[in-house]
């Protein structure tokens, strides 16, 4: 089989991957920053606080990402006059802005729901103990609840980041030159679909497992105090077990 | 509230295709999921490796790329292979077929994990007891294992369905006239993109809400014989 087309396209596919990584990282950071207050608002007792947040989370988790993207990118055109008057049209005209906005709103909703579950899973005893020590509500969240919740949320959150990375492939539909977009453009000229799409698939596979590897490292690092101290005896037993499992 | 300018029927046609392609994908996913779980729990090293490769690859590659590979890549691959043997053929895949086979393949990997977990949740003592009563492997599977596995698998399978039905919107990229594609066509025809995409999103939301309700009922039904403490 002639693979020269794959070899020649590698630099451009790398460039596309950079955009994929860029919009993923941007959405992850902004989305997480939004998700923390959203999760806390979702748990508020006041219905005027939690109900709008609940509706937002339900809408973004219950509809396909491609609809959300089209709603922002194409749908904004229907309000062009209003957006022009507000000075926002130059943003909504840009595919890049709309893609990051849609991805951010999408991941913030999923992440808020993950964090909500994690905050609710923090053991009551720890919260009572902190109160008994006289901590204020803000200090309680900062020192006890949020750190514990982050640790509890990490496995689910790593999955969310992986899903977000894969969701970014959809922005190629609004003509952004991410990894998928670059592959599609090269294919439109060369008519070599399976070679290039399979190469792009390998790129995504590598990025996915790089993210999962990084999260596993972070999880390991954050749970040091929960592990037993290594001893020669235990390590030997673990090694023996690992062999037996194979 | 919505003035659909007489294009409402297009959305209705689209919903029917969306549900049809969703149900077909789910059927493929359930079959692949049972095989995948069997492979993961098998004592054969080859079956375990195959199931592991299957779930690893699907987890790491976006659905859109897989849909494009199947729809554009597979026919070309067949044509190229035939050409190298001296045959000149033209292969064209139907978007419906390509769509549900791809989504079935993707969500089969998720169903694999669900069924694997459900199998492991059935107490081992019951399986031993069934064998001790002289049941054959097939009878044990039919009478003891599967009825209980369904109960443990139901919440996970409900999630698979809800993620899957949203993923069918991606098949619009290969021009299957489902809800998303028809909303797109109508939006372009009357130049009301927000109206049509918002209407489509509410329909997806409705499908999700009804699915959640049905899942809740199904779980209550499946757990009717189980004592809660």
PDB file of C-alpha atoms in Angstrom, chain A residues 1 58-64 66-67 70-71 74-79 110 158-159 162-163 165-167 169-170 172-173 180 184 191-195 197-198 200-202 204-205 208-209 212 246, chain B residues 45 48 55-65 68-69 72-74 76-77 80 110 165-167 169-170 172-173 180 184 188 191-198 200-202 204-205 208-209 212:
ATOM      1  CA  UNK A   1       0.000   0.000   0.000  1.00  0.00           C
ATOM      2  CA  UNK A  58     -30.573  19.749  31.975  1.00  0.00           C
ATOM      3  CA  UNK A  59     -30.623  21.552  28.624  1.00  0.00           C
ATOM      4  CA  UNK A  60     -26.924  21.175  27.864  1.00  0.00           C
ATOM      5  CA  UNK A  61     -26.766  17.535  29.004  1.00  0.00           C
ATOM      6  CA  UNK A  62     -29.999  16.608  27.249  1.00  0.00           C
ATOM      7  CA  UNK A  63     -29.269  17.937  23.755  1.00  0.00           C
ATOM      8  CA  UNK A  64     -26.581  16.917  21.230  1.00  0.00           C
ATOM      9  CA  UNK A  66     -23.873  19.638  17.328  1.00  0.00           C
ATOM     10  CA  UNK A  67     -27.261  21.315  17.934  1.00  0.00           C
ATOM     11  CA  UNK A  70     -25.296  25.283  15.318  1.00  0.00           C
ATOM     12  CA  UNK A  71     -27.606  27.202  17.636  1.00  0.00           C
ATOM     13  CA  UNK A  74     -25.819  29.811  12.762  1.00  0.00           C
ATOM     14  CA  UNK A  75     -28.583  30.762  15.202  1.00  0.00           C
ATOM     15  CA  UNK A  76     -26.866  33.998  16.234  1.00  0.00           C
ATOM     16  CA  UNK A  77     -27.343  35.238  12.664  1.00  0.00           C
ATOM     17  CA  UNK A  78     -31.062  35.518  13.324  1.00  0.00           C
ATOM     18  CA  UNK A  79     -30.298  38.175  15.970  1.00  0.00           C
ATOM     19  CA  UNK A 110     -21.397  18.164  32.682  1.00  0.00           C
ATOM     20  CA  UNK A 158     -11.025  12.585  33.551  1.00  0.00           C
ATOM     21  CA  UNK A 159     -13.739  10.889  31.488  1.00  0.00           C
ATOM     22  CA  UNK A 162     -11.682  12.784  27.242  1.00  0.00           C
ATOM     23  CA  UNK A 163     -15.244  13.193  25.938  1.00  0.00           C
ATOM     24  CA  UNK A 165     -11.474  16.216  23.419  1.00  0.00           C
ATOM     25  CA  UNK A 166     -13.477  13.926  21.156  1.00  0.00           C
ATOM     26  CA  UNK A 167     -16.361  16.375  20.940  1.00  0.00           C
ATOM     27  CA  UNK A 169     -13.872  16.989  16.311  1.00  0.00           C
ATOM     28  CA  UNK A 170     -17.410  18.296  15.625  1.00  0.00           C
ATOM     29  CA  UNK A 172     -14.650  20.841  11.932  1.00  0.00           C
ATOM     30  CA  UNK A 173     -18.235  21.029  10.599  1.00  0.00           C
ATOM     31  CA  UNK A 180     -10.596  16.417  11.809  1.00  0.00           C
ATOM     32  CA  UNK A 184     -11.237  16.342   5.687  1.00  0.00           C
ATOM     33  CA  UNK A 191      -9.515  11.113  -2.360  1.00  0.00           C
ATOM     34  CA  UNK A 192      -7.717   8.908   0.149  1.00  0.00           C
ATOM     35  CA  UNK A 193     -10.334   8.767   2.919  1.00  0.00           C
ATOM     36  CA  UNK A 194      -9.440   5.694   4.950  1.00  0.00           C
ATOM     37  CA  UNK A 195      -5.689   6.313   5.122  1.00  0.00           C
ATOM     38  CA  UNK A 197      -9.045   9.261   8.713  1.00  0.00           C
ATOM     39  CA  UNK A 198      -7.257   6.265  10.241  1.00  0.00           C
ATOM     40  CA  UNK A 200      -6.343  11.081  12.448  1.00  0.00           C
ATOM     41  CA  UNK A 201      -7.926   8.321  14.580  1.00  0.00           C
ATOM     42  CA  UNK A 202      -4.446   7.285  15.774  1.00  0.00           C
ATOM     43  CA  UNK A 204      -6.903  11.082  18.767  1.00  0.00           C
ATOM     44  CA  UNK A 205      -6.120   7.742  20.378  1.00  0.00           C
ATOM     45  CA  UNK A 208      -6.889  10.398  24.722  1.00  0.00           C
ATOM     46  CA  UNK A 209      -4.492   8.054  26.459  1.00  0.00           C
ATOM     47  CA  UNK A 212      -5.872   9.517  30.922  1.00  0.00           C
ATOM     48  CA  UNK A 246      -1.618 -12.821  34.143  1.00  0.00           C
TER      49      UNK A 246
ATOM     50  CA  UNK B  45      -6.504 -15.024  26.212  1.00  0.00           C
ATOM     51  CA  UNK B  48      -9.839 -11.122  26.260  1.00  0.00           C
ATOM     52  CA  UNK B  55     -13.051  -1.039  24.013  1.00  0.00           C
ATOM     53  CA  UNK B  56      -9.668   0.737  24.008  1.00  0.00           C
ATOM     54  CA  UNK B  57      -9.917   1.842  20.378  1.00  0.00           C
ATOM     55  CA  UNK B  58     -13.546   2.961  20.608  1.00  0.00           C
ATOM     56  CA  UNK B  59     -12.853   4.946  23.765  1.00  0.00           C
ATOM     57  CA  UNK B  60      -9.980   6.791  22.121  1.00  0.00           C
ATOM     58  CA  UNK B  61     -11.478   7.815  18.771  1.00  0.00           C
ATOM     59  CA  UNK B  62     -14.274  10.386  18.211  1.00  0.00           C
ATOM     60  CA  UNK B  63     -17.591   9.077  16.860  1.00  0.00           C
ATOM     61  CA  UNK B  64     -17.484  11.581  14.006  1.00  0.00           C
ATOM     62  CA  UNK B  65     -14.159  10.169  12.757  1.00  0.00           C
ATOM     63  CA  UNK B  68     -16.552   9.252   8.327  1.00  0.00           C
ATOM     64  CA  UNK B  69     -14.242   6.220   8.167  1.00  0.00           C
ATOM     65  CA  UNK B  72     -16.294   7.344   3.073  1.00  0.00           C
ATOM     66  CA  UNK B  73     -13.396   5.047   3.941  1.00  0.00           C
ATOM     67  CA  UNK B  74     -14.847   1.553   3.752  1.00  0.00           C
ATOM     68  CA  UNK B  76     -12.993   3.280  -1.048  1.00  0.00           C
ATOM     69  CA  UNK B  77     -11.027   0.570   0.722  1.00  0.00           C
ATOM     70  CA  UNK B  80      -9.018  -0.081  -3.957  1.00  0.00           C
ATOM     71  CA  UNK B 110     -19.952   1.066  26.404  1.00  0.00           C
ATOM     72  CA  UNK B 165     -29.798   9.028  20.773  1.00  0.00           C
ATOM     73  CA  UNK B 166     -27.926  12.339  21.019  1.00  0.00           C
ATOM     74  CA  UNK B 167     -25.045  10.895  19.003  1.00  0.00           C
ATOM     75  CA  UNK B 169     -27.383  13.862  15.361  1.00  0.00           C
ATOM     76  CA  UNK B 170     -23.854  13.301  14.010  1.00  0.00           C
ATOM     77  CA  UNK B 172     -26.571  14.329   9.707  1.00  0.00           C
ATOM     78  CA  UNK B 173     -22.968  14.886   8.547  1.00  0.00           C
ATOM     79  CA  UNK B 180     -30.705  17.475  12.774  1.00  0.00           C
ATOM     80  CA  UNK B 184     -30.683  22.317   8.945  1.00  0.00           C
ATOM     81  CA  UNK B 188     -31.615  27.329   5.395  1.00  0.00           C
ATOM     82  CA  UNK B 191     -33.502  31.654   6.977  1.00  0.00           C
ATOM     83  CA  UNK B 192     -34.571  31.089  10.561  1.00  0.00           C
ATOM     84  CA  UNK B 193     -31.633  29.077  11.943  1.00  0.00           C
ATOM     85  CA  UNK B 194     -32.241  29.829  15.629  1.00  0.00           C
ATOM     86  CA  UNK B 195     -35.934  28.908  15.479  1.00  0.00           C
ATOM     87  CA  UNK B 196     -35.325  25.547  13.824  1.00  0.00           C
ATOM     88  CA  UNK B 197     -32.252  24.486  15.783  1.00  0.00           C
ATOM     89  CA  UNK B 198     -33.920  25.505  19.033  1.00  0.00           C
ATOM     90  CA  UNK B 200     -34.821  20.535  17.255  1.00  0.00           C
ATOM     91  CA  UNK B 201     -32.988  20.869  20.558  1.00  0.00           C
ATOM     92  CA  UNK B 202     -36.288  20.864  22.462  1.00  0.00           C
ATOM     93  CA  UNK B 204     -34.042  16.022  21.672  1.00  0.00           C
ATOM     94  CA  UNK B 205     -34.668  17.270  25.213  1.00  0.00           C
ATOM     95  CA  UNK B 208     -34.239  12.514  26.812  1.00  0.00           C
ATOM     96  CA  UNK B 209     -36.950  13.393  29.350  1.00  0.00           C
ATOM     97  CA  UNK B 212     -35.469   9.110  31.757  1.00  0.00           C
TER      98      UNK B 212
END
